[in-house]
Coordinates of C-alpha atoms in Angstrom, one line a residue:
M1 CA 1.3 14.1 -23.4
N2 CA 2.3 17.4 -25.2
N3 CA -0.6 16.7 -27.6
I4 CA -3.0 16.4 -24.6
R5 CA -1.8 19.7 -23.2
S6 CA -2.1 21.4 -26.6
L7 CA -5.7 20.1 -27.0
C8 CA -6.6 21.4 -23.5
F9 CA -5.1 24.8 -24.4
V10 CA -7.1 25.0 -27.6
F11 CA -10.2 23.9 -25.8
F12 CA -10.1 26.6 -23.1
A13 CA -8.9 29.3 -25.5
G14 CA -11.9 28.6 -27.7
L15 CA -14.2 29.1 -24.6
A16 CA -12.4 32.2 -23.4
V17 CA -15.1 34.5 -24.9
S18 CA -17.9 32.8 -23.1
V19 CA -19.3 33.1 -19.6
F20 CA -18.3 29.5 -18.9
F21 CA -14.6 30.5 -18.7
S22 CA -15.3 32.9 -15.9
S23 CA -17.4 30.3 -14.1
Y24 CA -14.6 27.7 -14.5
T25 CA -12.0 30.1 -13.2
N26 CA -13.9 31.0 -10.1
S27 CA -14.6 27.4 -9.3
N28 CA -10.9 26.5 -9.8
Y29 CA -9.7 29.1 -7.3
Q30 CA -12.6 29.2 -4.9
H31 CA -10.4 27.7 -2.2
D32 CA -8.8 31.2 -1.7
D33 CA -12.0 32.2 0.2
L34 CA -12.1 29.0 2.3
D35 CA -10.5 27.9 5.4
T36 CA -6.9 27.1 4.4
S37 CA -5.7 25.5 7.7
Y38 CA -5.5 22.2 6.0
I39 CA -2.6 23.5 3.9
D40 CA -0.5 23.3 7.1
T41 CA -1.4 19.6 7.3
I42 CA -0.2 19.1 3.7
K43 CA 3.1 20.8 4.6
L44 CA 3.5 18.6 7.7
G45 CA 2.7 15.5 5.6
L46 CA 5.3 16.4 3.0
G47 CA 7.9 17.2 5.7
E48 CA 7.4 13.8 7.4
I49 CA 8.1 11.7 4.2
Q50 CA 11.7 11.1 5.2
T51 CA 11.3 10.7 9.0
D52 CA 7.8 9.0 9.4
P53 CA 6.4 7.8 6.0
E54 CA 3.4 6.0 7.7
K55 CA 2.3 9.2 9.4
S56 CA 3.0 11.2 6.2
L57 CA 0.9 8.8 4.1
G58 CA -2.1 9.2 6.4
L59 CA -1.9 13.0 6.5
L60 CA -1.5 13.3 2.7
T61 CA -4.3 10.8 2.0
K62 CA -6.8 12.7 4.2
S63 CA -5.6 16.1 2.8
Y64 CA -6.0 14.9 -0.8
E65 CA -9.6 13.9 -0.1
H66 CA -10.2 17.3 1.5
C67 CA -8.6 19.2 -1.4
M68 CA -10.8 17.3 -4.0
Q69 CA -13.9 18.2 -2.0
K70 CA -12.8 21.9 -1.9
K71 CA -11.8 21.8 -5.5
D72 CA -8.3 22.9 -4.5
F73 CA -6.7 21.0 -7.3
G74 CA -3.2 22.5 -7.0
N75 CA -2.7 21.2 -3.4
A76 CA -4.4 17.9 -4.4
I77 CA -1.7 17.4 -7.0
R78 CA 1.0 18.1 -4.3
C79 CA -0.6 15.4 -2.1
L80 CA -0.6 12.8 -4.9
I81 CA 3.0 13.5 -5.7
G82 CA 3.9 13.0 -2.0
I83 CA 1.9 9.8 -1.8
T84 CA 3.7 8.6 -5.0
D85 CA 7.1 9.1 -3.3
I86 CA 6.1 7.1 -0.2
E87 CA 4.7 4.2 -2.2
R88 CA 7.6 4.1 -4.6
F89 CA 10.2 3.9 -1.7
R90 CA 8.1 1.2 -0.1
G91 CA 8.1 -0.9 -3.3
N92 CA 4.4 -0.4 -4.0
Y93 CA 5.1 0.5 -7.6
N94 CA 1.6 -0.2 -8.9
L95 CA 0.1 2.4 -6.5
A96 CA 2.9 4.9 -7.3
F97 CA 2.3 4.5 -11.0
E98 CA -1.5 4.9 -10.6
K99 CA -1.2 8.0 -8.4
L100 CA 1.2 9.6 -10.9
W101 CA -1.2 9.2 -13.7
D102 CA -4.0 10.6 -11.5
A103 CA -1.7 13.6 -10.8
L104 CA -0.9 14.0 -14.5
L105 CA -4.6 14.1 -15.4
L106 CA -5.3 16.8 -12.8
T107 CA -2.2 18.7 -13.9
D108 CA -3.4 18.7 -17.5
K109 CA -6.7 20.2 -16.4
Y110 CA -5.9 22.4 -13.4
G111 CA -2.2 22.3 -12.5
N112 CA 0.8 24.4 -13.3
E113 CA 3.8 23.6 -15.4
K114 CA 6.0 23.0 -12.3
N115 CA 4.1 19.9 -11.5
I116 CA 4.8 18.5 -15.0
I117 CA 8.5 18.5 -14.2
T118 CA 8.1 16.4 -11.0
I119 CA 5.5 14.0 -12.5
H120 CA 7.5 13.2 -15.6
R121 CA 10.7 12.8 -13.5
N122 CA 8.9 10.3 -11.2
L123 CA 7.5 8.4 -14.1
G124 CA 11.0 8.1 -15.5
I125 CA 12.3 6.8 -12.2
L126 CA 9.5 4.1 -12.1
Y127 CA 10.1 3.0 -15.6
G128 CA 13.9 2.8 -14.8
I129 CA 13.2 0.4 -11.9
Y130 CA 11.6 -2.0 -14.4
N131 CA 14.5 -1.5 -16.9
K132 CA 12.2 0.2 -19.5
D133 CA 15.0 2.5 -20.4
S134 CA 13.6 4.1 -23.5
S135 CA 10.4 5.1 -21.6
A136 CA 12.4 6.2 -18.6
I137 CA 14.7 8.4 -20.7
N138 CA 11.7 9.9 -22.6
H139 CA 10.0 11.0 -19.4
L140 CA 13.2 12.3 -17.8
S141 CA 14.1 14.2 -21.0
L142 CA 10.6 15.8 -20.9
S143 CA 11.1 16.7 -17.3
L144 CA 14.6 18.2 -18.0
K145 CA 13.3 20.2 -21.0
K146 CA 10.4 21.7 -19.1
A147 CA 12.7 22.5 -16.1
K148 CA 15.2 24.4 -18.4
I149 CA 12.4 26.4 -20.0
L150 CA 10.9 27.4 -16.7
N151 CA 14.3 28.1 -15.2
E152 CA 15.0 30.6 -18.0
K153 CA 11.7 32.3 -17.0
E154 CA 12.9 32.2 -13.3
S155 CA 9.8 30.1 -12.5
V156 CA 11.8 27.2 -11.0
K157 CA 15.2 27.0 -9.4
N158 CA 18.3 25.1 -10.5
G159 CA 17.3 22.2 -8.1
E160 CA 14.7 21.0 -10.6
I161 CA 17.3 20.7 -13.4
I162 CA 19.8 19.1 -11.0
A163 CA 17.2 16.4 -10.0
S164 CA 16.5 15.6 -13.7
Y165 CA 20.2 15.4 -14.5
F166 CA 20.7 13.1 -11.5
S167 CA 17.9 10.8 -12.6
L168 CA 19.1 10.6 -16.1
S169 CA 22.6 9.8 -14.8
S170 CA 21.2 6.9 -12.8
I171 CA 19.6 5.4 -16.0
Y172 CA 22.9 5.6 -17.9
R173 CA 24.8 4.3 -14.8
D174 CA 22.7 1.1 -14.7
N175 CA 23.3 0.7 -18.5
E176 CA 27.0 0.9 -17.9
Q177 CA 27.4 4.1 -19.9
Y178 CA 29.7 5.5 -17.2
D179 CA 31.2 8.4 -19.2
L180 CA 27.7 9.8 -20.1
A181 CA 26.5 9.3 -16.6
L182 CA 29.5 11.1 -15.2
N183 CA 28.8 14.1 -17.6
Y184 CA 25.3 14.5 -16.2
L185 CA 26.7 14.4 -12.6
D186 CA 29.3 17.1 -13.5
S187 CA 26.4 19.2 -14.8
C188 CA 24.8 19.0 -11.4
Y189 CA 27.9 20.6 -9.8
L190 CA 28.1 23.3 -12.5
L191 CA 24.5 24.4 -11.5
N192 CA 25.3 24.3 -7.8
P193 CA 29.0 24.5 -7.2
D194 CA 28.9 25.8 -3.6
K195 CA 26.5 23.3 -2.0
N196 CA 27.2 19.7 -0.9
L197 CA 25.4 17.2 -3.1
P198 CA 25.6 13.9 -1.3
Y199 CA 23.4 12.0 -3.8
V200 CA 25.7 13.2 -6.6
E201 CA 28.8 12.3 -4.6
T202 CA 27.5 8.8 -4.0
D203 CA 26.8 8.1 -7.6
K204 CA 30.0 9.7 -8.7
G205 CA 32.0 7.5 -6.4
Y206 CA 30.3 4.4 -7.8
L207 CA 31.0 5.5 -11.4
Y208 CA 34.7 5.9 -10.5
L209 CA 34.6 2.4 -8.9
K210 CA 33.3 1.0 -12.2
M211 CA 35.9 2.9 -14.2
G212 CA 38.7 1.4 -12.1
N213 CA 39.7 4.5 -10.1
L214 CA 39.4 3.1 -6.6
K215 CA 41.1 6.1 -4.9
L216 CA 38.6 8.6 -6.2
A217 CA 35.7 6.2 -5.6
E218 CA 36.7 5.9 -2.0
K219 CA 37.0 9.7 -1.6
H220 CA 33.5 10.5 -3.0
L221 CA 31.7 7.6 -1.3
Y222 CA 33.1 8.4 2.2
N223 CA 32.3 12.1 1.7
A224 CA 28.7 11.2 0.8
S225 CA 28.5 8.7 3.7
K226 CA 29.4 11.3 6.3
Y227 CA 26.8 13.8 5.1
L228 CA 24.1 11.2 4.7
T229 CA 24.8 9.8 8.1
R230 CA 24.8 13.2 9.7
N231 CA 21.4 14.0 8.2
N232 CA 20.1 10.4 8.6
E233 CA 18.9 10.3 4.9
R234 CA 17.4 7.3 3.1
Y235 CA 20.1 7.4 0.3
L236 CA 22.4 5.7 2.8
V237 CA 20.9 2.5 1.5
V238 CA 22.5 3.1 -1.9
C239 CA 25.7 4.6 -0.4
Y240 CA 26.4 1.6 1.9
S241 CA 25.7 -0.8 -1.0
F242 CA 28.2 1.0 -3.2
I243 CA 30.8 1.1 -0.4
G244 CA 30.3 -2.7 -0.1
D245 CA 31.2 -3.0 -3.8
L246 CA 34.2 -0.8 -3.3
K247 CA 35.4 -3.1 -0.4
L248 CA 35.0 -6.1 -2.7
A249 CA 37.2 -4.4 -5.3
Q250 CA 39.7 -3.7 -2.6
N251 CA 39.7 -7.4 -1.6
E252 CA 38.2 -6.7 1.8
P253 CA 35.3 -9.3 1.9
D254 CA 34.6 -8.8 5.6
S255 CA 34.2 -5.1 5.2
A256 CA 32.0 -5.7 2.1
L257 CA 29.8 -8.0 4.1
Y258 CA 29.6 -5.3 6.9
Y259 CA 28.4 -2.6 4.5
Y260 CA 26.0 -4.8 2.6
S261 CA 24.4 -5.7 6.0
K262 CA 24.2 -2.0 6.9
S263 CA 22.5 -1.3 3.6
L264 CA 19.9 -4.0 4.3
N265 CA 19.3 -2.7 7.8
T266 CA 18.8 0.8 6.5
I267 CA 16.2 -0.5 4.0
E268 CA 14.3 -2.1 7.0
A269 CA 14.6 1.1 9.1
K270 CA 13.7 3.6 6.4
K271 CA 11.3 1.5 4.3
A272 CA 13.0 2.8 1.2
Y273 CA 14.9 1.6 -1.9
V274 CA 13.5 -1.9 -1.4
E275 CA 14.5 -2.7 -5.0
F276 CA 18.1 -3.0 -3.7
R277 CA 17.3 -5.9 -1.3
P278 CA 17.4 -8.8 -3.8
D279 CA 20.8 -7.8 -5.1
L280 CA 22.2 -7.2 -1.6
L281 CA 21.0 -10.7 -0.5
R282 CA 22.6 -12.3 -3.5
K283 CA 25.9 -10.5 -2.9
I284 CA 25.9 -11.6 0.8
S285 CA 25.2 -15.2 -0.4
S286 CA 28.2 -15.1 -2.6
L287 CA 30.4 -13.9 0.2
H288 CA 29.2 -16.7 2.5
L289 CA 29.9 -19.2 -0.3
K290 CA 33.5 -18.0 -0.6
K291 CA 33.8 -18.6 3.1
N292 CA 32.4 -22.1 2.7
N293 CA 29.4 -21.1 4.8
Y294 CA 27.1 -23.2 2.6
V295 CA 24.0 -23.1 4.7
N296 CA 24.1 -19.3 5.0
A297 CA 24.8 -19.0 1.3
Y298 CA 21.8 -21.1 0.4
N299 CA 19.5 -19.3 2.8
Y300 CA 20.5 -15.8 1.5
L301 CA 20.2 -16.9 -2.1
N302 CA 16.8 -18.4 -1.4
A303 CA 15.8 -15.1 0.4
S304 CA 17.0 -13.1 -2.6
T305 CA 14.7 -15.2 -4.9
K306 CA 11.7 -14.7 -2.7
V307 CA 12.2 -10.9 -2.4
S308 CA 12.8 -10.6 -6.1
D309 CA 9.6 -12.5 -6.9
S310 CA 7.6 -10.3 -4.5
L311 CA 8.9 -7.1 -6.1
F312 CA 9.1 -7.9 -9.7
N313 CA 7.0 -11.0 -10.3
A314 CA 4.3 -10.3 -12.8
T315 CA 1.7 -12.2 -10.8
S316 CA 2.6 -10.8 -7.3
D317 CA -0.1 -9.1 -5.2
Q318 CA 1.7 -5.8 -5.2
N319 CA 2.5 -5.4 -8.9
N320 CA 0.2 -7.5 -10.9
K321 CA -1.6 -4.4 -12.1
L322 CA 1.5 -2.2 -12.6
F323 CA 1.1 -1.3 -16.2
E324 CA -2.7 -1.9 -16.5
I325 CA -3.3 1.8 -16.5
K326 CA -6.9 2.9 -16.4
N327 CA -7.9 5.4 -19.1
K328 CA -8.7 8.4 -16.9
Y329 CA -9.2 10.6 -19.9
K330 CA -12.6 9.1 -20.6
E331 CA -13.8 10.4 -17.3
A332 CA -12.4 13.8 -18.1
L333 CA -14.3 13.9 -21.3
L334 CA -17.6 13.2 -19.5
E335 CA -16.8 16.0 -17.0
K336 CA -16.2 18.4 -19.9
E337 CA -19.5 17.4 -21.4
T338 CA -21.2 18.3 -18.2
L339 CA -19.4 21.7 -18.1
L340 CA -20.5 22.4 -21.7
Q341 CA -24.1 21.7 -20.8
A342 CA -23.8 24.2 -17.9
Q343 CA -22.4 26.7 -20.4
N344 CA -25.5 26.3 -22.7
V345 CA -27.8 26.9 -19.7
L346 CA -26.0 30.2 -18.8
I347 CA -26.2 31.3 -22.5
E348 CA -29.9 30.6 -22.6
Q349 CA -30.4 32.6 -19.3
K350 CA -28.5 35.6 -20.7
N351 CA -30.5 35.5 -23.9
A352 CA -33.8 35.5 -21.9
A353 CA -32.6 38.6 -20.0
Q354 CA -31.7 40.5 -23.1
V355 CA -35.2 40.9 -24.6
R356 CA -34.5 44.1 -26.6
L357 CA -31.5 42.4 -28.4
R358 CA -33.2 39.1 -29.1
L359 CA -32.9 39.2 -32.8
L360 CA -29.2 40.1 -32.8
I361 CA -28.5 37.7 -30.0
G362 CA -30.3 34.9 -31.8
L363 CA -28.2 35.4 -34.9
I364 CA -25.0 35.5 -32.8
V365 CA -26.1 32.4 -30.9
L366 CA -26.9 30.5 -34.1
L367 CA -23.5 31.3 -35.6
G368 CA -21.8 30.6 -32.2
V369 CA -23.5 27.3 -31.8
S370 CA -22.7 26.2 -35.3
G371 CA -19.1 27.1 -34.8
F372 CA -19.0 25.5 -31.4
L373 CA -20.5 22.2 -32.6
F374 CA -18.1 22.1 -35.5
F375 CA -15.2 22.8 -33.1
R376 CA -16.4 20.3 -30.6
L377 CA -16.7 17.7 -33.4
R378 CA -13.1 18.3 -34.4
V379 CA -12.0 18.1 -30.8
K380 CA -13.9 14.8 -30.2
L381 CA -12.3 13.3 -33.4
K382 CA -8.9 14.3 -32.2
K383 CA -9.5 13.0 -28.7
L384 CA -10.8 9.7 -30.1
S385 CA -7.7 9.3 -32.2
L386 CA -5.5 10.2 -29.3
K387 CA -7.3 7.8 -27.0
Q388 CA -6.8 5.0 -29.5
I389 CA -3.1 5.8 -29.8
M390 CA -2.7 5.8 -26.0
E391 CA -4.5 2.5 -25.7
M392 CA -2.3 0.9 -28.3
E393 CA 0.8 2.3 -26.5
K394 CA -0.5 1.1 -23.2
N395 CA -1.2 -2.4 -24.5
S396 CA 2.2 -2.5 -26.3
A397 CA 3.9 -1.4 -23.0
V398 CA 2.1 -4.1 -21.0
L399 CA 3.0 -6.8 -23.6
E400 CA 6.6 -5.7 -23.7
V401 CA 7.0 -5.7 -19.9
K402 CA 5.4 -9.1 -19.6
S403 CA 7.6 -10.5 -22.4
K404 CA 10.7 -9.1 -20.8
E405 CA 9.7 -10.4 -17.4
L406 CA 9.1 -13.9 -19.0
T407 CA 12.5 -14.0 -20.6
T408 CA 14.2 -12.5 -17.5
Y409 CA 12.4 -15.1 -15.3
A410 CA 13.6 -18.0 -17.5
L411 CA 17.2 -16.7 -17.4
Q412 CA 16.9 -16.4 -13.6
M413 CA 15.7 -19.9 -13.5
I414 CA 18.8 -21.1 -15.3
D415 CA 21.1 -19.1 -13.1
K416 CA 19.4 -20.2 -9.9
E417 CA 19.3 -23.8 -11.1
K418 CA 23.1 -23.7 -11.7
A419 CA 23.7 -22.1 -8.3
L420 CA 21.5 -24.6 -6.5
H421 CA 23.0 -27.5 -8.4
E422 CA 26.5 -26.4 -7.4
L423 CA 25.5 -25.9 -3.8
L424 CA 23.9 -29.4 -3.7
E425 CA 27.1 -30.9 -5.1
I426 CA 29.1 -29.2 -2.4
I427 CA 26.6 -30.3 0.3
R428 CA 26.8 -33.9 -1.0
E429 CA 30.6 -33.8 -0.4
V430 CA 30.5 -31.9 2.8
A431 CA 27.3 -33.1 4.4
P432 CA 26.0 -36.2 2.7
G433 CA 23.3 -36.7 5.3
K434 CA 21.5 -33.5 4.3
H435 CA 22.0 -34.0 0.5
H436 CA 19.0 -36.4 0.0
S437 CA 16.4 -34.2 1.6
L438 CA 17.6 -31.1 -0.1
H439 CA 17.8 -32.9 -3.4
S440 CA 14.2 -34.0 -3.1
K441 CA 13.1 -30.5 -2.2
Y442 CA 15.0 -29.1 -5.1
A443 CA 13.3 -31.6 -7.5
N444 CA 9.8 -30.5 -6.3
R445 CA 10.8 -26.9 -6.7
N446 CA 12.0 -27.4 -10.3
N447 CA 8.5 -28.7 -11.2
K448 CA 6.8 -25.7 -9.6
L449 CA 9.2 -23.3 -11.4
W450 CA 8.2 -24.8 -14.8
E451 CA 4.5 -24.6 -13.9
E452 CA 4.9 -20.9 -13.0
F453 CA 7.0 -20.3 -16.2
N454 CA 4.4 -22.0 -18.4
M455 CA 1.6 -20.0 -16.8
R456 CA 3.4 -16.8 -17.6
F457 CA 4.1 -17.9 -21.1
V458 CA 0.4 -18.6 -21.8
E459 CA -0.4 -15.2 -20.3
V460 CA 1.9 -13.4 -22.8
N461 CA 1.3 -15.8 -25.8
S462 CA -2.4 -16.7 -25.2
D463 CA -3.1 -18.2 -28.6
F464 CA 0.3 -19.9 -29.3
Y465 CA -0.7 -23.4 -27.9
E466 CA -4.1 -23.2 -29.6
K467 CA -2.6 -22.5 -33.0
L468 CA 0.1 -25.2 -32.5
R469 CA -2.5 -27.9 -31.6
E470 CA -4.8 -26.8 -34.5
K471 CA -2.1 -27.0 -37.2
Y472 CA -0.1 -29.9 -35.7
P473 CA -2.3 -32.1 -33.6
D474 CA 0.4 -34.9 -33.5
L475 CA 2.7 -32.9 -31.2
T476 CA 2.8 -34.3 -27.7
P477 CA 2.5 -32.0 -24.6
T478 CA 6.2 -32.4 -24.0
E479 CA 7.0 -31.3 -27.6
Q480 CA 4.6 -28.4 -27.3
K481 CA 6.5 -27.4 -24.2
H482 CA 9.8 -27.5 -26.2
C483 CA 8.2 -25.4 -28.9
A484 CA 7.4 -22.7 -26.4
L485 CA 11.0 -22.5 -25.3
I486 CA 12.2 -22.4 -28.9
R487 CA 9.8 -19.5 -29.5
L488 CA 11.7 -17.6 -26.8
N489 CA 15.0 -18.2 -28.6
F490 CA 16.5 -20.4 -25.9
D491 CA 19.3 -22.7 -27.2
S492 CA 19.5 -26.4 -26.6
N493 CA 21.7 -26.1 -23.5
E494 CA 19.4 -23.6 -21.9
M495 CA 16.4 -25.7 -22.6
A496 CA 18.1 -28.7 -21.1
Q497 CA 18.8 -26.7 -17.9
I498 CA 15.2 -25.4 -17.7
L499 CA 13.6 -28.8 -18.2
N500 CA 16.3 -30.7 -16.2
I501 CA 16.9 -33.2 -19.0
S502 CA 19.9 -34.2 -21.0
L503 CA 21.2 -32.3 -24.0
Q504 CA 20.8 -35.5 -26.2
S505 CA 17.1 -35.6 -25.2
I506 CA 16.7 -32.0 -26.5
H507 CA 18.3 -32.8 -29.8
T508 CA 16.1 -35.9 -30.2
S509 CA 13.0 -33.8 -29.4
R510 CA 13.9 -31.1 -31.9
Y511 CA 14.4 -33.8 -34.6
R512 CA 11.0 -35.3 -33.9
I513 CA 9.4 -31.9 -34.0
R514 CA 10.9 -31.0 -37.3
K515 CA 9.7 -34.3 -38.7
K516 CA 6.1 -33.7 -37.5
L517 CA 6.1 -30.2 -38.8
K518 CA 7.4 -31.6 -42.2
L519 CA 10.2 -29.0 -42.4
L520 CA 12.8 -29.1 -45.1
H521 CA 16.4 -29.5 -44.1
E522 CA 17.2 -25.8 -45.0
T523 CA 14.3 -24.4 -43.0
S524 CA 15.0 -23.0 -39.6
L525 CA 12.9 -24.5 -36.8
S526 CA 13.3 -21.4 -34.7
N527 CA 12.1 -19.0 -37.4
F528 CA 9.2 -21.3 -38.4
I529 CA 7.9 -21.4 -34.8
A530 CA 8.4 -17.7 -34.3
E531 CA 6.1 -17.0 -37.3
L532 CA 3.2 -19.1 -36.0

């Protein structure tokens, strides 16, 4: 992204001596002479994000369209960032991601450096939700670096640095790097020692809980809860969830259930932090299981599965295009081409008006056009190379996410199958009459889970089965299925659980596969399949 900004800077600097730069500047700020009453609507929309997100979304969407018509790109970027916040809190991560890239494109062309801070921070948060930690840390570090630079110039306040520190702390918190996360939170207090920071207090309490200091954890979490409740803020979702964890650690399961339920209710009321819902439902299921409330335990676990699939399933309606990012830069190049043509028209008009200096102007134009064409050719070559690199990075990111989702889904299948099997065994002992119907339902579900898993595997490894059938046509469909699981590095026990067959059957199948592949005894079956 720094390369893109550098190219844009060189591009406009090269045109600074021309009439085009003046024309571009006037068009970029022409909204100063227009009716600016819509700016109040933008402020109202941004102010309603916490209290009435639906109303805020409507105001900001209309304001964005108005800003684009008026070429008020600075306020258009503000609208996009606000829309991103609303969609992210509602769990519409694909829309949030797309709007952020739209905002980044506008910022590269027309925006100021302050917008770069917010956009990269929000990108880092989105990548963090999908556990793409390296990408998340990269964007958050860019945000923090830019915030520090502008803070030294007194262009931004300490709050921007605090927000970046807090977001980085959340990533390291989720990765169980508690000491590092705590350092970032302490940095927030150093920058603003006199003001109450309830978000920081919440996360600090959770870190102390994970580090075993329950007394400090309770102090910070309750302090945060009082402030957040008084101001009715959305972060109560997170605070209540962490207090529930604290109550579990204090061996108070009823209180834990109370706070987990409050967190769920706050998600429904605020339409925010919906990514917490699957984990909360799973925790509530575990508490009911400990109380021998098997029906409630089953229902909550099943609800957790459905919510998790709706949020993070690669084929869900909301997120199936999450990382299929359109290359907006191609459109930007076309727009710049149009502007360059307009520049040439202005130059020709000026040459026609300067009849007495025609010879001198002709020589200047010739030299200028030659230099301009050479410069434009270099810029195009650089942009083409940059475009190819970005496309490769995008494709790599998409494949990485899908591969990670596939493995995660398979592991979730194993965990869920274990939990469901245990519940069925308990139900067979406690309520034998219900066992048969639930067992049949469970068997049908297992077949559907495998079909969905196989569909996802083909999507990520589109040519695997084709190569396998071409080289080894003697393999049966079942053996091909086993090869797919071996390719994902699942051991025999995990394969048996996923396919719902015995461990001995897995061993027999692996022996037959090795025989059909004509592998030597010392050759690893897993390595051989991975290299196909």
